[in-house]
Short mmCIF file of C-alpha atoms in Angstrom, two decimals:
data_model
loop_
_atom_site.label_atom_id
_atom_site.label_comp_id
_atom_site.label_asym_id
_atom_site.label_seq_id
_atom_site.Cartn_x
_atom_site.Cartn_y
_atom_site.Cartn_z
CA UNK K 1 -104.36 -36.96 230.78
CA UNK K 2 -102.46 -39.39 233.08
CA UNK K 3 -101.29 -43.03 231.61
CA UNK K 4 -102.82 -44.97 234.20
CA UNK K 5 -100.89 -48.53 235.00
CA UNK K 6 -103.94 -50.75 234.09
CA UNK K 7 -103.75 -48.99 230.62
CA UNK K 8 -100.36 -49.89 229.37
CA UNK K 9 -101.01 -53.47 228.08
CA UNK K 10 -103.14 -52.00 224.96
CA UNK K 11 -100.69 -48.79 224.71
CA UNK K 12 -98.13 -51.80 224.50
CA UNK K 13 -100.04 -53.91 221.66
CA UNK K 14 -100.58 -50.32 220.16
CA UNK K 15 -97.09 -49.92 219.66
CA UNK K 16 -97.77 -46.27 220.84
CA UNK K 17 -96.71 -47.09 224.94
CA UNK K 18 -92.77 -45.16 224.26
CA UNK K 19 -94.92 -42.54 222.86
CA UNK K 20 -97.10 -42.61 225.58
CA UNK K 21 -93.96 -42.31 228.11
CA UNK K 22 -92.65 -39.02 226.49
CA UNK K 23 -96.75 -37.26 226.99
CA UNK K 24 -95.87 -37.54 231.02
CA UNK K 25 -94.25 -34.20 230.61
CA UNK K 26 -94.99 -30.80 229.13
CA UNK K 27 -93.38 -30.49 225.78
CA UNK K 28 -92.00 -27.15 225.34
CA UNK K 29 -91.29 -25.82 221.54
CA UNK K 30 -88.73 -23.40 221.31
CA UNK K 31 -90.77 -21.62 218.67
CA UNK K 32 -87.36 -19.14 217.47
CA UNK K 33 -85.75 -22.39 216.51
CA UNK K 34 -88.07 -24.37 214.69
CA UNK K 35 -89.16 -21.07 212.63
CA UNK K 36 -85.43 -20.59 211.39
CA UNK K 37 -85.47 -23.95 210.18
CA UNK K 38 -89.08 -23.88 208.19
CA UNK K 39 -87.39 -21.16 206.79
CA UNK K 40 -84.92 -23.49 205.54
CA UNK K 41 -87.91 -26.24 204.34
CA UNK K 42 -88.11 -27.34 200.75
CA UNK K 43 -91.27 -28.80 199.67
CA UNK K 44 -90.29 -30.01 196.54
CA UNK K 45 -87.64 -31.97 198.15
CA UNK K 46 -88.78 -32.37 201.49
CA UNK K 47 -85.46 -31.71 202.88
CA UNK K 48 -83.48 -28.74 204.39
CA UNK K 49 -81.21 -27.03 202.76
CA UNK K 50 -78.36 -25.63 204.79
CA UNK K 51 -75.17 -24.48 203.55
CA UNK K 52 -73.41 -28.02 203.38
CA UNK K 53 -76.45 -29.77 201.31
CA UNK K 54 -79.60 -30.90 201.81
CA UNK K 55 -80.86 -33.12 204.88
CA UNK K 56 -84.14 -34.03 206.32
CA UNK K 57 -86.09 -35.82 209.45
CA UNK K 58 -86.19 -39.67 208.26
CA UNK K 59 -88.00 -43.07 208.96
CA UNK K 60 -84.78 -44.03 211.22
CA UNK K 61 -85.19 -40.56 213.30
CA UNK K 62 -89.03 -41.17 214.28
CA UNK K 63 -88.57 -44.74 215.65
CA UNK K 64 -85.46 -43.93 217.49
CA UNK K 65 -86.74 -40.33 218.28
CA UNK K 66 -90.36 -41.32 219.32
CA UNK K 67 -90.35 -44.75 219.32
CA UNK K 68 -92.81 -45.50 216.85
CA UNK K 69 -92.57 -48.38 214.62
CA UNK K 70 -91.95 -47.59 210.87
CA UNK K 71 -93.18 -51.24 209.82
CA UNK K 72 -96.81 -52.26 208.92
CA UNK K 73 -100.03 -51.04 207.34
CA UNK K 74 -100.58 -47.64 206.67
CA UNK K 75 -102.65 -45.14 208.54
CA UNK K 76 -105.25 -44.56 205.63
CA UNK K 77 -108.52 -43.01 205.77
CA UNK K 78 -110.89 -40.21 204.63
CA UNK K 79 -111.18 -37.13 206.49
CA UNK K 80 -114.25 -34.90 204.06
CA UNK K 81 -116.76 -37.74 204.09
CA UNK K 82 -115.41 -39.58 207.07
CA UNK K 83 -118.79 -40.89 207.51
CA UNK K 84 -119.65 -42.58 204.15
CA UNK K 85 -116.67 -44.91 204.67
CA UNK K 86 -116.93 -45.84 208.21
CA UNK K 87 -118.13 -50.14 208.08
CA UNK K 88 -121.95 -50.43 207.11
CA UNK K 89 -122.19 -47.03 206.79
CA UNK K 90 -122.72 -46.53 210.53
CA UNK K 91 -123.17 -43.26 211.99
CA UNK K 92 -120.64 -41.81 213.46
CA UNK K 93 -121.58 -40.99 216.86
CA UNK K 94 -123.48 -43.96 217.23
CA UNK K 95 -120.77 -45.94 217.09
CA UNK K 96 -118.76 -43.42 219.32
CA UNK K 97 -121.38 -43.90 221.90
CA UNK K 98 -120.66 -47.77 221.87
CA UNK K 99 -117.42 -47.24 222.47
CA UNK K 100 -117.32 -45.01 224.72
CA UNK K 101 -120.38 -45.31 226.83
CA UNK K 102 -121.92 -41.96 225.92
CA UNK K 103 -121.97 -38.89 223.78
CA UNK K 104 -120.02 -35.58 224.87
CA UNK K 105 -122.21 -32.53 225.38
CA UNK K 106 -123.22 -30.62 222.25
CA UNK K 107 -120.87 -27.38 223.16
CA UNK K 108 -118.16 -29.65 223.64
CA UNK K 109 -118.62 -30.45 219.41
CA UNK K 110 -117.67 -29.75 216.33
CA UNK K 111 -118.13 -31.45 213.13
CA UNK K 112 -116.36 -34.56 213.73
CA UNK K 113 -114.14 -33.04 216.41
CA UNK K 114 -114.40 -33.23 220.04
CA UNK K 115 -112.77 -30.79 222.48
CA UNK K 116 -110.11 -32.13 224.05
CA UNK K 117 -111.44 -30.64 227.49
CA UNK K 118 -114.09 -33.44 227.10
CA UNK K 119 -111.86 -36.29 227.18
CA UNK K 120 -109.72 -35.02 229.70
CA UNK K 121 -112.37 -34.51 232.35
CA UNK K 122 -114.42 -37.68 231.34
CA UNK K 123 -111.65 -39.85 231.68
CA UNK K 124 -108.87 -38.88 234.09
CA UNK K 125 -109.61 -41.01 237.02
CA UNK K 126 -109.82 -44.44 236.51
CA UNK K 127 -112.18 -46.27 239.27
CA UNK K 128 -109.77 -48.74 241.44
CA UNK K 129 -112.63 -51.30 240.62
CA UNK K 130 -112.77 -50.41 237.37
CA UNK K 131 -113.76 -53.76 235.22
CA UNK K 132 -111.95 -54.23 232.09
CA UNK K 133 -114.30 -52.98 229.49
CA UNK K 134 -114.03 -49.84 231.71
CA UNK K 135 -110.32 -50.01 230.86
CA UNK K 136 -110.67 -50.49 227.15
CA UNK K 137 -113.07 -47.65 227.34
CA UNK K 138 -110.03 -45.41 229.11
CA UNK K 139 -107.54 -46.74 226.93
CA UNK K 140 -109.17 -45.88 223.29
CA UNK K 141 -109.69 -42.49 224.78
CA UNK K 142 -105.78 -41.69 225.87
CA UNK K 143 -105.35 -42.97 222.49
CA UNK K 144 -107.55 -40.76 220.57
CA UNK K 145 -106.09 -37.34 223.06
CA UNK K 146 -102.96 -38.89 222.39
CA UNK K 147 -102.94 -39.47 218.22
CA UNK K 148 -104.71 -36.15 217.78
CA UNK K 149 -103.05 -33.93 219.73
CA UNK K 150 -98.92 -35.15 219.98
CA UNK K 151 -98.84 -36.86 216.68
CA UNK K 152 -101.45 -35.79 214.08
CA UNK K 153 -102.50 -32.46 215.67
CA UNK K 154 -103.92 -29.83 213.67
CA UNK K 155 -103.29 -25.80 214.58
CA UNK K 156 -105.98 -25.42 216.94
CA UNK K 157 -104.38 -27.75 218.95
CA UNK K 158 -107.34 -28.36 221.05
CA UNK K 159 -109.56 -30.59 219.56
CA UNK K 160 -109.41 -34.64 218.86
CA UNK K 161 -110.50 -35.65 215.61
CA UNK K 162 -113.15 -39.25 215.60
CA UNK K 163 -111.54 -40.25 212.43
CA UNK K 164 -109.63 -42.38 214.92
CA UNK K 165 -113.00 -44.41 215.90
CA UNK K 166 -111.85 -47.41 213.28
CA UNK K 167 -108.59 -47.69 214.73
CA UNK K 168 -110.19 -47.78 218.45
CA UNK K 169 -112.62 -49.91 218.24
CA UNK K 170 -110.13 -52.62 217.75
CA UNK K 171 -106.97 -52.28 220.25
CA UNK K 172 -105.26 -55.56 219.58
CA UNK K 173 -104.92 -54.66 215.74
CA UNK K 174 -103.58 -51.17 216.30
CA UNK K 175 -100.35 -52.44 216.26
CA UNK K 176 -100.26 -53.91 212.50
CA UNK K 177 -99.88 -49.84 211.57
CA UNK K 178 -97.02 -47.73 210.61
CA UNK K 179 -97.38 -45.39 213.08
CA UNK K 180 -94.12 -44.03 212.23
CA UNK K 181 -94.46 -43.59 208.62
CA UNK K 182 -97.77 -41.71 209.23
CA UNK K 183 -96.20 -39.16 211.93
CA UNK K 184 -93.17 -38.35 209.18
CA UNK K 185 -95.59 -37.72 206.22
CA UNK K 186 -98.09 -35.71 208.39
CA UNK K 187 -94.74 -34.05 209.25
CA UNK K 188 -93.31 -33.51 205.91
CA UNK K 189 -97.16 -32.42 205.29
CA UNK K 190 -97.75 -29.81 207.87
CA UNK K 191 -93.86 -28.05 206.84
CA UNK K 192 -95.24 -27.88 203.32
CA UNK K 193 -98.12 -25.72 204.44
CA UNK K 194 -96.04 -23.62 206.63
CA UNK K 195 -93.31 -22.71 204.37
CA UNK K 196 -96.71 -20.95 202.43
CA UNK K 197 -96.54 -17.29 203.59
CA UNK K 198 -100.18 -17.58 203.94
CA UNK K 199 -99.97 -19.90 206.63
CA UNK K 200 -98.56 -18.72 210.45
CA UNK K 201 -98.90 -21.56 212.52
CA UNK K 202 -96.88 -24.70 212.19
CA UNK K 203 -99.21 -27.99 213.82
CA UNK K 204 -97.90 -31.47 213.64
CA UNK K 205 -95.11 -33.90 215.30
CA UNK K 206 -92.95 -30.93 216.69
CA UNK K 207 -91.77 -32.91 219.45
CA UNK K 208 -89.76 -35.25 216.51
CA UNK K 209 -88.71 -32.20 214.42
CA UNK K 210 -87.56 -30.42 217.81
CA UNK K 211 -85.33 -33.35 219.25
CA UNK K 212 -84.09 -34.02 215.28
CA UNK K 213 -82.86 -30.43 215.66
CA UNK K 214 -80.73 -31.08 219.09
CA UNK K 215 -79.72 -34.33 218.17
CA UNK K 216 -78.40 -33.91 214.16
CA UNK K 217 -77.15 -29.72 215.48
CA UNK K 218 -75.23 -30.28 218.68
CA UNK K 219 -74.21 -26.54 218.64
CA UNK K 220 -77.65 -25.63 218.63
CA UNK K 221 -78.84 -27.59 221.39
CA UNK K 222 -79.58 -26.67 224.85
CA UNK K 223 -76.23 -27.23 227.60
CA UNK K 224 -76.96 -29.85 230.43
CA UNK K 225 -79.36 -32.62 228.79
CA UNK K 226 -76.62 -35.63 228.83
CA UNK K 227 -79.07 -37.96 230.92
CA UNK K 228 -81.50 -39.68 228.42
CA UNK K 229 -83.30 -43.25 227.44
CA UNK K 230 -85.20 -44.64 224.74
CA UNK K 231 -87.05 -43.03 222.88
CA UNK K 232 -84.27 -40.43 222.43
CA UNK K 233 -86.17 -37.31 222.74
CA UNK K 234 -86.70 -38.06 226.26
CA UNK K 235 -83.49 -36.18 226.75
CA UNK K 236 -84.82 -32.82 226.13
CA UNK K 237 -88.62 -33.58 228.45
CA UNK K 238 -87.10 -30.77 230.66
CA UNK K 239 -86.05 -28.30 228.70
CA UNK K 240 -88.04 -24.79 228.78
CA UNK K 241 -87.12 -22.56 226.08
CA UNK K 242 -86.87 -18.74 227.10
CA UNK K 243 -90.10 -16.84 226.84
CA UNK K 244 -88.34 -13.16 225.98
CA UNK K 245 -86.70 -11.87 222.82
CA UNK K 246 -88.21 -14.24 220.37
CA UNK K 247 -87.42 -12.15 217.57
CA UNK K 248 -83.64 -11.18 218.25
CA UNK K 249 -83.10 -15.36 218.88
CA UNK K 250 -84.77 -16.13 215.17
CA UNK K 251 -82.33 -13.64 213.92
CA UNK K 252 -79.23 -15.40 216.22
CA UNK K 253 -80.69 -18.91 215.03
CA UNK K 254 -80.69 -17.87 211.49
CA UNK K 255 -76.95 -16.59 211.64
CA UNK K 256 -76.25 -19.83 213.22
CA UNK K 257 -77.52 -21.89 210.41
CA UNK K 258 -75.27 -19.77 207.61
CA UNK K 259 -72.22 -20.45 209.45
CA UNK K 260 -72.51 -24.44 209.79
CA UNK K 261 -70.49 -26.69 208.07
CA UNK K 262 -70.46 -30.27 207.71
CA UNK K 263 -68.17 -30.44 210.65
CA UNK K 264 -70.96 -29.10 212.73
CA UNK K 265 -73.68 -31.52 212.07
CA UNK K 266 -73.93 -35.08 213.25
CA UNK K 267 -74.14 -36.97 210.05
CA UNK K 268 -75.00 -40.61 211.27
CA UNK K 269 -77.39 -41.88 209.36
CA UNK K 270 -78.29 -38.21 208.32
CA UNK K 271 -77.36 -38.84 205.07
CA UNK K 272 -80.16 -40.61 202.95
CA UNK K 273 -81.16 -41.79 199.64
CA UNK K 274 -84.00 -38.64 198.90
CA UNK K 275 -85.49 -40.31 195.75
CA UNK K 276 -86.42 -43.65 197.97
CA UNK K 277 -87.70 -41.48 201.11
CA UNK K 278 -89.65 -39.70 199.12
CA UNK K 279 -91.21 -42.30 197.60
CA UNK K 280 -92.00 -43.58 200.68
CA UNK K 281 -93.01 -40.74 202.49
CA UNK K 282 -94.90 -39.59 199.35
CA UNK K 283 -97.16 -42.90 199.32
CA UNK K 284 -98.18 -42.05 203.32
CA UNK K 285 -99.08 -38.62 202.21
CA UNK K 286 -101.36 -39.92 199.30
CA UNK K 287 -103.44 -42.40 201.23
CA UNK K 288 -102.90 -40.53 205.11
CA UNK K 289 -105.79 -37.85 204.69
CA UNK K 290 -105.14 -35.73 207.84
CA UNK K 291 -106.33 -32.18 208.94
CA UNK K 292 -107.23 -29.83 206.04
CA UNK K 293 -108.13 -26.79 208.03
CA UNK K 294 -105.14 -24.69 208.10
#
């Protein structure tokens, strides 16, 4: 869905507008890659562990990666009963009517999800005379594509969660939150799951666990990204991962990662204190109830 100009103020307040830049482009996950290091995932350490120690995605790597601001309230909420705690016990769609002028077709729903298909038709043109409740009304639904499916995605992939509605319905406040801290623990979260051999598909913040990869792994990073701004993983917003041989590259990926030494990694700021990240990340995934339905 395009960031239209008259937009950016709230994305701004939001705290979520360098985010917003890096959704202008297709984000391509070089899926060979990221499944050699899951492989690699330790969920009772939350950390990696390669042949030179143990080292993880932190706090530091999501604001400078994605530009999100690690500060602030957290994202809390309940996800089974989303209902029973919304303010005055309000029905949901109600109050997703107010804010957004009207209901989306019944085949376009499910359970307290909305196709994504929805909000992208509904709201991709913004009228020239648009008045600014019209705005507000385009910006809280960029938001919600934008939180659901880049940041706190589930594995379908395709579908925007209304457990955002709280957060929406007040745009100058949205920027008291940790939006940062949230993304990391839904991270850690969604690596947990995956390193189960019952689950296949990995959902989540990829775009921060992909550019960690390039960044922290220079030998495993693609050849002629050297132009970049802030957020860093703007660097990689053109890269296109082959589409052939997926299985002989895990294998070349995976021999990659027994040969590296400490020599071979970038180690500013890589190395952290685990038992105070983990508390911290552990608190965000207490109270951060995200997507169960793996």
């Amino acid at each position: 869905m395009p960031m239209h100009d008259r937009i950016i103020p709230y994305l701004e307040r939001a705290e979520l507008y360098h985010l917003a830049r890096l959704n202008s482009q297709w984000f391509w996950l070089d899926e060979p890659l990221v499944s050699a290091f899951v492989e690699r995932w330790r969920p009772e350490t939350h950390t990696f562990h390669m042949p030179f120690g143990e080292c993880t995605v932190t706090l530091q790597d999501v604001a400078f990666q994605l530009g999100l601001p690690v500060d602030g309230e957290a994202v809390s909420g309940c996800l089974g009963e989303f209902e029973k705690y919304m303010e005055g016990g309000r029905p949901a769609w109600e109050w997703f009517e107010d804010l957004f002028g009207e209901r989306p077709p019944p085949n376009k729903v499910k359970h307290m999800t909305v196709h994504f298909t929805w909000f992208h038709e509904r709201f991709r043109v913004l009228p020239p005379d648009a008045s600014e409740e019209t705005v507000r009304i385009y910006a809280r639904a960029y938001i919600m594509m934008l939180l659901s499916t880049q940041l706190f995605g589930d594995k379908s992939a395709n579908r925007v969660h209304i457990r955002w509605l709280p957060f929406v319905a007040n745009l100058d406040d949205m920027g008291r939150y940790s939006w940062g801290s949230a993304a990391l623990a839904w991270l850690y979260r969604c690596m947990c799951r995956v390193a189960n051999m019952n689950v296949t598909n990995l959902a989540g913040p990829l775009q921060l666990l992909q550019s960690w990869i390039f960044w922290r792994f220079p030998s495993l990073r693609p050849a002629g990204f050297e132009v970049f701004s802030f957020p860093l993983a703007s660097r990689w917003s053109a890269y296109l991962p082959p589409n052939d041989g997926k299985e002989q590259r895990v294998i070349r990926y995976r021999l990659a990662l027994d040969r590296l030494t400490a020599r071979d990694v970038s180690f500013i700021a890589i190395r952290v204190s685990f038992f105070v990240c983990s508390l911290f990340v552990t608190r965000y995934i207490l109270v951060v109830v995200m997507y169960d339905e793996f």
